């Protein structure tokens, strides 16, 4: 069976968790391939709202098992809390969750280093979620990291102390106060807990599943514009968030990937620092934030809001080979009199629809196309034939510009609020 990929096509928080939750019953395995607890994926069903950070968003369904792949970075403390929460909803997590041995561990000192580094950057800070993501991936590429498989080795404590000492050495470079004791205690409890879960050779595990004809859904975290290589560097996360990350993050062959579903909001948001050409620093932006409830699922920070950015979407669709789009938060635009979409940028006076190198250093003015709003609810059971005509026009324009089929429209946070086209 082919693999289906879900990726965020903007700057994260597009509603990936919701779409994965909706599609999960059609799959045998849901797998996270990158990122870590910087992610916050919100699921709403049966009157409940749950936010997952490390556990894949298929965990609440009977059919799929869930894999945390080797490309993910894991904080045992967060994972333990999350598993406990999921268990309170009656899920037998021990039967449904698998963790790749090659996934890297976030140490308490990684979190301290993240915070110290951000504090030292002052105004130039990335706006990290402070979950230790950057320092953990730095140790991975620097070949110093500790992996889940290491916790099963008799000398794990010594391995931990060697890395911790390196971190303490680094922390001396910063003028930053911290207290490790409580964090370390919770972390070691998390390690003991992790040992009780299903720890597997992720790459064999997933390829065996494929050989048995199982259907796999790969769940991306963050968004393509936060990709370490192609995002708005340095205001990015530290992993490959685009489709390429699925291959390394799970140990899959490219030939297995058939469909790539890009998730985008009907408008655009970003948390943290960095370029955001269509940002609305005005009443209209505040209206989007209020109606859309745009506050971070992980940190609670207000999200920056603006109009949908088509050059950015064209860019991320190209990078990931997106074959279909799911548009979320359509309902947020229901009451707007006028809706805008950026189709190009005027960069230092020259019009282009491309992302130039170091765009943050240029003066960028979006070029907009405006549409009359549909000013009514696009109900869950509405079929395309009876969509408001202004809404139909808007969708047609997006498909035409982006040259990708729109396959899903999300009209509210609940699992049930989805129109499949
Ligand atoms: P993710 O990180 O991509 O999974 O997205 P988040 O969970 O961080 O943020 C998406 C937010 O929008 C959450 O609060 C969701 O419950 C909510 N949401 C998802 N889809 C819709 C939708 O179609 N309409 C509305 N109003 N909210 C939505
Ligand atoms: P989900 O999966 C939105 C942002 C942070 C910061 C930058 C780097 O929920 O869509 P990091 O902690 O990775 O070092 O932060 O990336 N960021 C996200 N923004 N959604 C996310 O995940 C994010 N994960 C990280 O705000 O700007
Ligand atoms: Mg999120």
Short mmCIF file of C-alpha atoms and ligand atoms in Angstrom, two decimals:
data_model
loop_
_atom_site.label_atom_id
_atom_site.label_comp_id
_atom_site.label_asym_id
_atom_site.label_seq_id
_atom_site.Cartn_x
_atom_site.Cartn_y
_atom_site.Cartn_z
CA UNK A 1 0.00 0.00 0.00
CA UNK A 2 1.27 3.50 -0.72
CA UNK A 3 2.14 6.05 1.94
CA UNK A 4 0.12 9.26 2.30
CA UNK A 5 1.89 12.32 3.67
CA UNK A 6 0.33 15.21 5.57
CA UNK A 7 2.43 18.37 5.67
CA UNK A 8 1.85 21.91 6.87
CA UNK A 9 2.08 24.18 3.83
CA UNK A 10 2.53 27.43 5.80
CA UNK A 11 4.24 28.30 9.12
CA UNK A 12 2.66 25.57 11.24
CA UNK A 13 -0.66 25.25 13.09
CA UNK A 14 -2.55 24.76 9.83
CA UNK A 15 -4.79 22.12 11.42
CA UNK A 16 -2.68 19.04 10.61
CA UNK A 17 -3.77 17.26 13.79
CA UNK A 18 -7.42 17.66 12.92
CA UNK A 19 -6.99 16.35 9.37
CA UNK A 20 -4.88 13.39 10.56
CA UNK A 21 -7.56 12.57 13.13
CA UNK A 22 -10.21 12.61 10.40
CA UNK A 23 -8.22 10.40 8.00
CA UNK A 24 -6.69 8.02 10.57
CA UNK A 25 -9.47 5.38 10.43
CA UNK A 26 -8.47 4.69 6.81
CA UNK A 27 -4.91 3.80 7.83
CA UNK A 28 -3.11 1.03 9.71
CA UNK A 29 -0.17 3.14 10.87
CA UNK A 30 0.06 6.85 11.69
CA UNK A 31 3.69 7.96 11.99
CA UNK A 32 5.37 11.19 13.09
CA UNK A 33 8.61 11.67 11.15
CA UNK A 34 10.20 14.88 12.49
CA UNK A 35 9.96 17.64 15.08
CA UNK A 36 9.18 17.08 18.71
CA UNK A 37 7.12 18.64 21.48
CA UNK A 38 7.40 22.03 19.79
CA UNK A 39 4.37 20.71 17.90
CA UNK A 40 0.87 21.16 19.29
CA UNK A 41 -1.75 19.25 17.30
CA UNK A 42 -5.33 19.88 18.41
CA UNK A 43 -8.04 17.23 18.12
CA UNK A 44 -11.68 17.97 18.87
CA UNK A 45 -14.27 15.18 19.07
CA UNK A 46 -17.18 14.06 21.27
CA UNK A 47 -17.11 17.42 23.02
CA UNK A 48 -13.45 16.93 24.01
CA UNK A 49 -10.40 18.95 23.02
CA UNK A 50 -6.96 17.33 23.20
CA UNK A 51 -3.57 18.69 22.25
CA UNK A 52 -0.88 16.18 21.23
CA UNK A 53 2.80 17.13 21.15
CA UNK A 54 4.71 13.92 20.44
CA UNK A 55 2.11 11.17 20.10
CA UNK A 56 0.74 10.81 16.55
CA UNK A 57 -2.81 12.05 16.00
CA UNK A 58 -4.18 8.58 15.16
CA UNK A 59 -4.03 7.45 18.79
CA UNK A 60 -7.75 7.88 19.51
CA UNK A 61 -8.91 5.53 16.75
CA UNK A 62 -9.15 1.74 16.90
CA UNK A 63 -7.57 0.85 13.58
CA UNK A 64 -4.13 2.48 13.40
CA UNK A 65 -1.08 1.82 15.48
CA UNK A 66 1.10 4.90 15.99
CA UNK A 67 4.82 5.25 15.43
CA UNK A 68 7.14 7.97 16.68
CA UNK A 69 9.81 7.75 13.99
CA UNK A 70 13.58 8.18 14.21
CA UNK A 71 13.41 11.74 12.85
CA UNK A 72 11.49 12.90 15.93
CA UNK A 73 13.16 14.27 19.06
CA UNK A 74 11.58 13.05 22.29
CA UNK A 75 11.35 14.63 25.71
CA UNK A 76 10.58 11.71 28.08
CA UNK A 77 8.99 14.09 30.60
CA UNK A 78 6.50 15.49 28.09
CA UNK A 79 5.83 12.08 26.58
CA UNK A 80 5.01 10.55 29.96
CA UNK A 81 2.52 13.33 30.72
CA UNK A 82 0.96 12.97 27.31
CA UNK A 83 0.60 9.19 27.57
CA UNK A 84 -1.03 9.63 31.00
CA UNK A 85 -3.54 12.11 29.55
CA UNK A 86 -4.37 9.89 26.58
CA UNK A 87 -4.85 6.91 28.93
CA UNK A 88 -7.44 8.85 30.93
CA UNK A 89 -9.54 8.81 27.75
CA UNK A 90 -9.59 5.01 27.76
CA UNK A 91 -6.88 4.40 25.14
CA UNK A 92 -4.61 1.37 25.65
CA UNK A 93 -1.50 3.34 24.75
CA UNK A 94 0.84 0.43 25.53
CA UNK A 95 -0.74 -1.54 22.66
CA UNK A 96 -1.00 1.29 20.18
CA UNK A 97 2.22 3.29 20.46
CA UNK A 98 5.66 2.37 19.08
CA UNK A 99 8.87 4.36 19.38
CA UNK A 100 11.88 4.18 17.07
CA UNK A 101 15.20 3.37 18.76
CA UNK A 102 16.99 5.94 16.62
CA UNK A 103 14.83 8.87 17.75
CA UNK A 104 16.96 11.35 19.70
CA UNK A 105 16.36 12.31 23.31
CA UNK A 106 15.83 15.85 24.54
CA UNK A 107 17.81 16.26 27.78
CA UNK A 108 16.96 18.81 30.48
CA UNK A 109 20.14 20.65 29.55
CA UNK A 110 18.96 20.90 25.92
CA UNK A 111 16.00 22.91 27.18
CA UNK A 112 18.24 25.12 29.30
CA UNK A 113 20.56 25.66 26.32
CA UNK A 114 17.55 26.59 24.14
CA UNK A 115 16.43 29.17 26.71
CA UNK A 116 19.95 30.52 27.27
CA UNK A 117 20.58 30.86 23.54
CA UNK A 118 17.28 32.66 22.98
CA UNK A 119 17.88 35.01 25.92
CA UNK A 120 21.35 35.85 24.56
CA UNK A 121 19.89 36.70 21.14
CA UNK A 122 17.71 39.43 22.64
CA UNK A 123 15.66 41.12 19.95
CA UNK A 124 17.00 38.74 17.30
CA UNK A 125 15.53 35.70 19.05
CA UNK A 126 13.92 32.98 16.93
CA UNK A 127 10.86 32.82 19.16
CA UNK A 128 11.57 29.15 19.88
CA UNK A 129 9.02 27.13 21.82
CA UNK A 130 11.89 26.51 24.29
CA UNK A 131 11.34 22.76 24.16
CA UNK A 132 15.03 22.07 23.50
CA UNK A 133 14.49 21.29 19.82
CA UNK A 134 17.43 23.22 18.31
CA UNK A 135 20.09 22.01 20.78
CA UNK A 136 18.90 18.38 20.43
CA UNK A 137 19.14 18.42 16.63
CA UNK A 138 22.52 20.16 16.98
CA UNK A 139 23.75 17.22 19.05
CA UNK A 140 22.27 14.83 16.50
CA UNK A 141 24.14 16.39 13.57
CA UNK A 142 27.17 17.04 15.78
CA UNK A 143 27.19 13.30 16.55
CA UNK A 144 26.93 13.72 20.29
CA UNK A 145 23.27 12.85 20.78
CA UNK A 146 21.59 10.19 22.87
CA UNK A 147 18.93 8.03 21.30
CA UNK A 148 15.99 6.06 22.64
CA UNK A 149 17.88 2.80 22.04
CA UNK A 150 20.62 3.97 24.40
CA UNK A 151 18.29 3.82 27.38
CA UNK A 152 18.31 0.02 27.10
CA UNK A 153 22.10 -0.13 27.50
CA UNK A 154 23.67 -0.75 30.92
CA UNK A 155 25.94 2.31 30.76
CA UNK A 156 23.16 4.77 29.86
CA UNK A 157 23.67 6.82 33.05
CA UNK A 158 27.33 7.35 32.15
CA UNK A 159 26.38 8.32 28.58
CA UNK A 160 23.94 10.85 30.01
CA UNK A 161 26.52 12.37 32.32
CA UNK A 162 29.10 12.71 29.55
CA UNK A 163 26.64 14.70 27.43
CA UNK A 164 25.33 16.70 30.37
CA UNK A 165 28.91 17.74 31.26
CA UNK A 166 29.41 19.00 27.68
CA UNK A 167 26.24 21.03 28.03
CA UNK A 168 27.28 22.49 31.38
CA UNK A 169 30.54 23.54 29.76
CA UNK A 170 28.59 25.29 26.99
CA UNK A 171 26.24 26.93 29.47
CA UNK A 172 29.20 28.66 31.08
CA UNK A 173 29.36 30.78 27.92
CA UNK A 174 25.99 32.27 28.79
CA UNK A 175 24.99 34.56 31.58
CA UNK A 176 21.94 32.46 32.38
CA UNK A 177 20.54 31.12 35.68
CA UNK A 178 18.97 27.71 35.83
CA UNK A 179 18.02 24.96 38.24
CA UNK A 180 18.35 21.46 36.85
CA UNK A 181 17.44 19.35 39.84
CA UNK A 182 13.65 19.14 39.51
CA UNK A 183 13.89 18.86 35.73
CA UNK A 184 16.35 15.97 35.99
CA UNK A 185 14.22 14.11 38.50
CA UNK A 186 11.17 14.24 36.21
CA UNK A 187 13.36 13.34 33.23
CA UNK A 188 14.70 10.15 34.84
CA UNK A 189 11.18 9.16 35.82
CA UNK A 190 10.30 9.71 32.16
CA UNK A 191 13.19 7.47 31.07
CA UNK A 192 11.98 4.66 33.36
CA UNK A 193 8.54 5.11 31.89
CA UNK A 194 9.88 5.11 28.30
CA UNK A 195 11.47 1.70 28.96
CA UNK A 196 7.97 0.27 29.53
CA UNK A 197 6.76 1.32 26.05
CA UNK A 198 7.25 -0.54 22.72
CA UNK A 199 10.72 0.40 21.53
CA UNK A 200 11.37 -0.83 17.99
CA UNK A 201 13.76 -0.61 15.05
CA UNK A 202 11.56 1.97 13.36
CA UNK A 203 12.91 1.48 9.85
CA UNK A 204 12.33 -2.30 9.87
CA UNK A 205 9.04 -1.82 11.63
CA UNK A 206 7.60 0.50 8.99
CA UNK A 207 8.99 -1.44 6.03
CA UNK A 208 7.57 -4.69 7.45
CA UNK A 209 4.20 -2.95 7.73
CA UNK A 210 4.44 -1.90 4.09
CA UNK A 211 5.34 -5.42 3.03
CA UNK A 212 2.26 -6.69 4.81
CA UNK A 213 0.18 -4.32 2.68
CA UNK A 214 -0.60 -1.90 5.50
CA UNK A 215 -1.64 1.68 4.74
CA UNK A 216 0.55 4.38 6.28
CA UNK A 217 -0.17 8.01 7.05
CA UNK A 218 2.89 10.17 7.75
CA UNK A 219 2.04 13.14 10.00
CA UNK A 220 4.18 16.22 9.60
CA UNK A 221 4.81 18.75 12.32
CA UNK A 222 5.50 22.48 11.98
CA UNK A 223 5.12 23.91 8.47
CA UNK A 224 7.12 23.97 5.25
CA UNK A 225 8.09 27.63 5.75
CA UNK A 226 9.78 26.54 9.01
CA UNK A 227 11.89 23.90 7.20
CA UNK A 228 15.56 24.04 8.22
CA UNK A 229 16.74 24.17 4.58
CA UNK A 230 13.96 25.96 2.72
CA UNK A 231 12.15 27.96 5.37
CA UNK A 232 12.71 31.56 6.40
CA UNK A 233 16.17 30.82 7.84
CA UNK A 234 17.28 31.48 10.55
CA UNK A 235 13.69 31.88 11.75
CA UNK A 236 12.91 28.21 11.30
CA UNK A 237 12.82 25.00 13.27
CA UNK A 238 15.69 22.48 13.15
CA UNK A 239 14.23 19.66 11.06
CA UNK A 240 13.07 19.00 7.49
CA UNK A 241 9.36 19.59 7.63
CA UNK A 242 8.76 18.98 3.91
CA UNK A 243 8.07 15.62 2.24
CA UNK A 244 11.81 14.87 2.01
CA UNK A 245 11.80 14.58 5.81
CA UNK A 246 9.46 11.58 5.61
CA UNK A 247 12.12 9.47 3.91
CA UNK A 248 14.89 10.11 6.42
CA UNK A 249 12.53 10.46 9.37
CA UNK A 250 10.98 7.02 8.91
CA UNK A 251 13.45 5.11 6.70
CA UNK A 252 11.06 4.85 3.76
CA UNK A 253 11.73 4.52 0.03
CA UNK A 254 10.52 7.41 -2.15
CA UNK A 255 8.58 5.07 -4.43
CA UNK A 256 6.08 4.37 -1.64
CA UNK A 257 4.89 7.98 -1.40
CA UNK A 258 1.82 8.47 -3.55
CA UNK A 259 -0.30 11.29 -2.15
CA UNK A 260 0.97 14.40 -0.37
CA UNK A 261 -1.78 16.38 1.31
CA UNK A 262 -0.77 19.98 2.01
CA UNK A 263 -2.68 21.68 4.81
CA UNK A 264 -3.26 25.41 4.65
CA UNK A 265 -5.51 27.78 6.49
CA UNK A 266 -7.82 29.94 4.40
CA UNK A 267 -5.66 32.79 5.72
CA UNK A 268 -2.20 32.69 7.28
CA UNK A 269 -0.62 32.68 10.73
CA UNK A 270 2.82 32.51 12.24
CA UNK A 271 4.10 32.25 15.84
CA UNK A 272 7.58 33.43 16.69
CA UNK A 273 9.86 35.80 14.80
CA UNK A 274 10.71 36.06 11.12
CA UNK A 275 9.41 37.30 7.78
CA UNK A 276 5.65 37.17 7.15
CA UNK A 277 4.83 39.32 4.09
CA UNK A 278 1.03 39.27 4.43
CA UNK A 279 0.96 39.96 8.18
CA UNK A 280 -1.78 42.39 9.21
CA UNK A 281 -0.64 44.45 12.14
CA UNK A 282 -4.03 46.17 12.37
CA UNK A 283 -7.72 45.67 13.27
CA UNK A 284 -8.20 43.21 10.43
CA UNK A 285 -5.36 41.04 11.79
CA UNK A 286 -6.87 41.25 15.26
CA UNK A 287 -10.23 40.22 13.83
CA UNK A 288 -8.66 37.09 12.30
CA UNK A 289 -6.98 36.35 15.65
CA UNK A 290 -10.23 36.79 17.59
CA UNK A 291 -12.51 34.87 15.24
CA UNK A 292 -9.90 32.16 14.59
CA UNK A 293 -8.88 31.82 18.24
CA UNK A 294 -5.30 32.24 17.10
CA UNK A 295 -3.30 31.47 20.24
CA UNK A 296 -0.57 28.80 20.21
CA UNK A 297 -1.52 25.22 21.18
CA UNK A 298 1.92 24.65 22.75
CA UNK A 299 2.88 28.00 24.26
CA UNK A 300 -0.38 29.99 24.29
CA UNK A 301 1.33 32.87 22.48
CA UNK A 302 -0.89 35.03 20.24
CA UNK A 303 -0.32 34.03 16.62
CA UNK A 304 0.55 36.69 14.05
CA UNK A 305 -2.26 36.78 11.45
CA UNK A 306 -2.57 37.83 7.83
CA UNK A 307 -4.05 36.98 4.43
CA UNK A 308 -3.30 33.79 2.53
CA UNK A 309 0.03 33.99 0.73
CA UNK A 310 -0.08 32.25 -2.67
CA UNK A 311 3.60 32.67 -3.66
CA UNK A 312 4.53 31.00 -0.35
CA UNK A 313 2.05 28.20 -1.04
CA UNK A 314 3.33 27.76 -4.60
CA UNK A 315 6.81 27.43 -3.12
CA UNK A 316 5.87 24.83 -0.51
CA UNK A 317 3.70 22.88 -2.96
CA UNK A 318 6.72 22.69 -5.26
CA UNK A 319 9.09 21.60 -2.47
CA UNK A 320 6.87 18.83 -1.17
CA UNK A 321 5.17 17.64 -4.34
CA UNK A 322 1.77 18.39 -2.85
CA UNK A 323 -0.91 16.47 -4.79
CA UNK A 324 -3.98 17.78 -2.94
CA UNK A 325 -4.82 20.59 -0.57
CA UNK A 326 -6.94 20.66 2.55
CA UNK A 327 -8.08 24.17 3.43
CA UNK A 328 -8.88 24.68 7.09
CA UNK A 329 -10.62 27.40 9.06
CA UNK A 330 -12.86 28.38 6.17
CA UNK A 331 -15.47 29.30 8.81
CA UNK A 332 -13.24 32.06 10.17
CA UNK A 333 -13.75 34.02 6.95
CA UNK A 334 -17.55 33.54 6.87
CA UNK A 335 -18.33 37.05 8.11
CA UNK A 336 -15.64 38.99 6.26
CA UNK A 337 -16.92 41.52 3.74
CA UNK A 338 -13.76 41.36 1.67
CA UNK A 339 -11.17 38.60 1.46
CA UNK A 340 -7.69 39.02 0.09
CA UNK A 341 -5.05 36.69 -1.34
CA UNK A 342 -1.47 37.75 -2.07
CA UNK A 343 -0.50 36.73 -5.59
CA UNK A 344 2.94 38.34 -5.80
CA UNK A 345 5.33 40.57 -3.84
CA UNK A 346 6.79 43.91 -4.74
CA UNK A 347 10.33 43.53 -3.40
CA UNK A 348 12.24 46.77 -3.37
CA UNK A 349 9.90 47.91 -6.14
CA UNK A 350 10.25 44.79 -8.35
CA UNK A 351 7.31 42.40 -8.67
CA UNK A 352 7.95 38.68 -8.25
CA UNK A 353 6.15 35.56 -7.10
CA UNK A 354 9.32 33.89 -5.80
CA UNK A 355 10.92 33.68 -2.36
CA UNK A 356 14.23 35.45 -2.64
CA UNK A 357 17.27 34.69 -0.45
CA UNK A 358 17.11 36.38 2.96
CA UNK A 359 13.73 37.92 2.19
CA UNK A 360 13.63 39.30 5.74
CA UNK A 361 16.29 41.86 4.79
CA UNK A 362 14.20 43.30 1.94
CA UNK A 363 11.15 45.53 1.94
CA UNK A 364 8.34 43.29 0.77
CA UNK A 365 4.87 44.53 -0.15
CA UNK A 366 2.32 41.91 -1.09
CA UNK A 367 0.27 42.40 -4.24
CA UNK A 368 -3.33 41.40 -3.46
CA UNK A 369 -6.33 40.16 -5.35
CA UNK A 370 -9.56 40.97 -3.49
CA UNK A 371 -12.78 38.97 -3.41
CA UNK A 372 -16.21 39.76 -2.07
CA UNK A 373 -16.82 37.63 1.03
CA UNK A 374 -19.55 34.94 0.95
CA UNK A 375 -20.93 36.24 4.28
CA UNK A 376 -22.78 33.09 5.27
CA UNK A 377 -21.93 29.75 6.83
CA UNK A 378 -20.54 27.08 4.56
CA UNK A 379 -22.25 24.24 6.36
CA UNK A 380 -20.77 20.82 6.96
CA UNK A 381 -23.23 19.04 4.67
CA UNK A 382 -23.24 21.60 1.92
CA UNK A 383 -22.30 20.05 -1.40
CA UNK A 384 -20.18 22.01 -3.88
CA UNK A 385 -23.27 22.54 -6.04
CA UNK A 386 -24.89 24.71 -3.42
CA UNK A 387 -21.82 26.53 -2.15
CA UNK A 388 -22.32 30.31 -2.12
CA UNK A 389 -21.16 31.56 -5.51
CA UNK A 390 -18.56 33.92 -4.00
CA UNK A 391 -17.09 30.97 -2.14
CA UNK A 392 -16.98 28.84 -5.27
CA UNK A 393 -15.21 31.67 -7.10
CA UNK A 394 -12.63 31.91 -4.34
CA UNK A 395 -11.89 28.16 -4.42
CA UNK A 396 -11.64 28.18 -8.21
CA UNK A 397 -9.17 31.05 -8.05
CA UNK A 398 -7.00 29.20 -5.51
CA UNK A 399 -6.99 25.97 -7.54
CA UNK A 400 -6.19 27.85 -10.69
CA UNK A 401 -3.28 29.75 -9.15
CA UNK A 402 -1.88 26.83 -7.19
CA UNK A 403 -2.53 24.17 -9.82
CA UNK A 404 -3.48 21.66 -7.14
CA UNK A 405 -6.83 20.07 -6.40
CA UNK A 406 -8.58 21.16 -3.22
CA UNK A 407 -9.80 17.91 -1.70
CA UNK A 408 -10.98 18.92 1.77
CA UNK A 409 -12.53 21.96 3.42
CA UNK A 410 -12.53 22.22 7.18
CA UNK A 411 -15.36 24.32 8.57
CA UNK A 412 -14.73 24.04 12.30
CA UNK A 413 -12.41 22.40 14.83
CA UNK A 414 -14.51 19.25 15.34
CA UNK A 415 -13.72 15.97 13.62
CA UNK A 416 -17.19 16.11 12.03
CA UNK A 417 -16.73 19.56 10.52
CA UNK A 418 -15.20 18.59 7.21
CA UNK A 419 -16.36 18.71 3.60
CA UNK A 420 -14.65 16.14 1.34
CA UNK A 421 -14.68 17.23 -2.28
P1 LIG B 1 -1.66 21.86 13.90
O1 LIG B 1 -0.45 22.17 14.71
O2 LIG B 1 -1.42 22.01 12.44
O3 LIG B 1 -2.26 20.51 14.22
O4 LIG B 1 -2.76 22.95 14.30
P2 LIG B 1 -3.08 23.50 15.80
O5 LIG B 1 -3.84 22.48 16.51
O6 LIG B 1 -1.86 24.04 16.44
O7 LIG B 1 -3.95 24.77 15.45
C1 LIG B 1 -5.13 24.69 14.73
C2 LIG B 1 -6.25 25.29 15.59
O8 LIG B 1 -7.38 25.51 14.78
C3 LIG B 1 -6.73 24.36 16.69
O9 LIG B 1 -7.21 25.12 17.75
C4 LIG B 1 -7.85 23.58 16.02
O10 LIG B 1 -8.81 23.07 16.94
C5 LIG B 1 -8.47 24.66 15.19
N1 LIG B 1 -9.09 24.24 13.92
C6 LIG B 1 -8.70 23.27 13.06
N2 LIG B 1 -9.48 23.29 11.96
C7 LIG B 1 -10.38 24.29 12.13
C8 LIG B 1 -11.43 24.84 11.33
O11 LIG B 1 -11.70 24.40 10.21
N3 LIG B 1 -12.10 25.90 11.84
C9 LIG B 1 -11.82 26.42 13.07
N4 LIG B 1 -12.53 27.45 13.49
N5 LIG B 1 -10.84 25.94 13.85
C10 LIG B 1 -10.11 24.89 13.38
P1 LIG B 2 2.89 22.53 14.82
O1 LIG B 2 3.31 21.11 14.54
C1 LIG B 2 3.90 26.74 14.70
C2 LIG B 2 8.04 27.85 15.50
C3 LIG B 2 8.35 28.57 16.78
C4 LIG B 2 9.56 29.37 16.37
C5 LIG B 2 10.29 28.43 15.44
C6 LIG B 2 11.39 27.63 16.10
O2 LIG B 2 1.98 22.67 15.97
O3 LIG B 2 2.40 23.19 13.58
P2 LIG B 2 11.52 25.62 17.81
O4 LIG B 2 10.83 25.39 19.12
O5 LIG B 2 11.23 24.59 16.79
O6 LIG B 2 12.98 25.86 17.97
O7 LIG B 2 10.91 27.01 17.27
O8 LIG B 2 9.31 27.54 14.94
N1 LIG B 2 7.33 26.57 15.67
C7 LIG B 2 6.04 26.38 15.37
N2 LIG B 2 5.11 27.25 14.94
N3 LIG B 2 3.57 25.45 14.85
C8 LIG B 2 4.50 24.55 15.26
O9 LIG B 2 4.25 23.24 15.30
C9 LIG B 2 5.80 25.02 15.59
N4 LIG B 2 6.92 24.43 16.03
C10 LIG B 2 7.85 25.38 16.08
O10 LIG B 2 7.27 29.38 17.17
O11 LIG B 2 9.15 30.48 15.62
MG1 LIG B 3 0.13 23.44 16.29
#
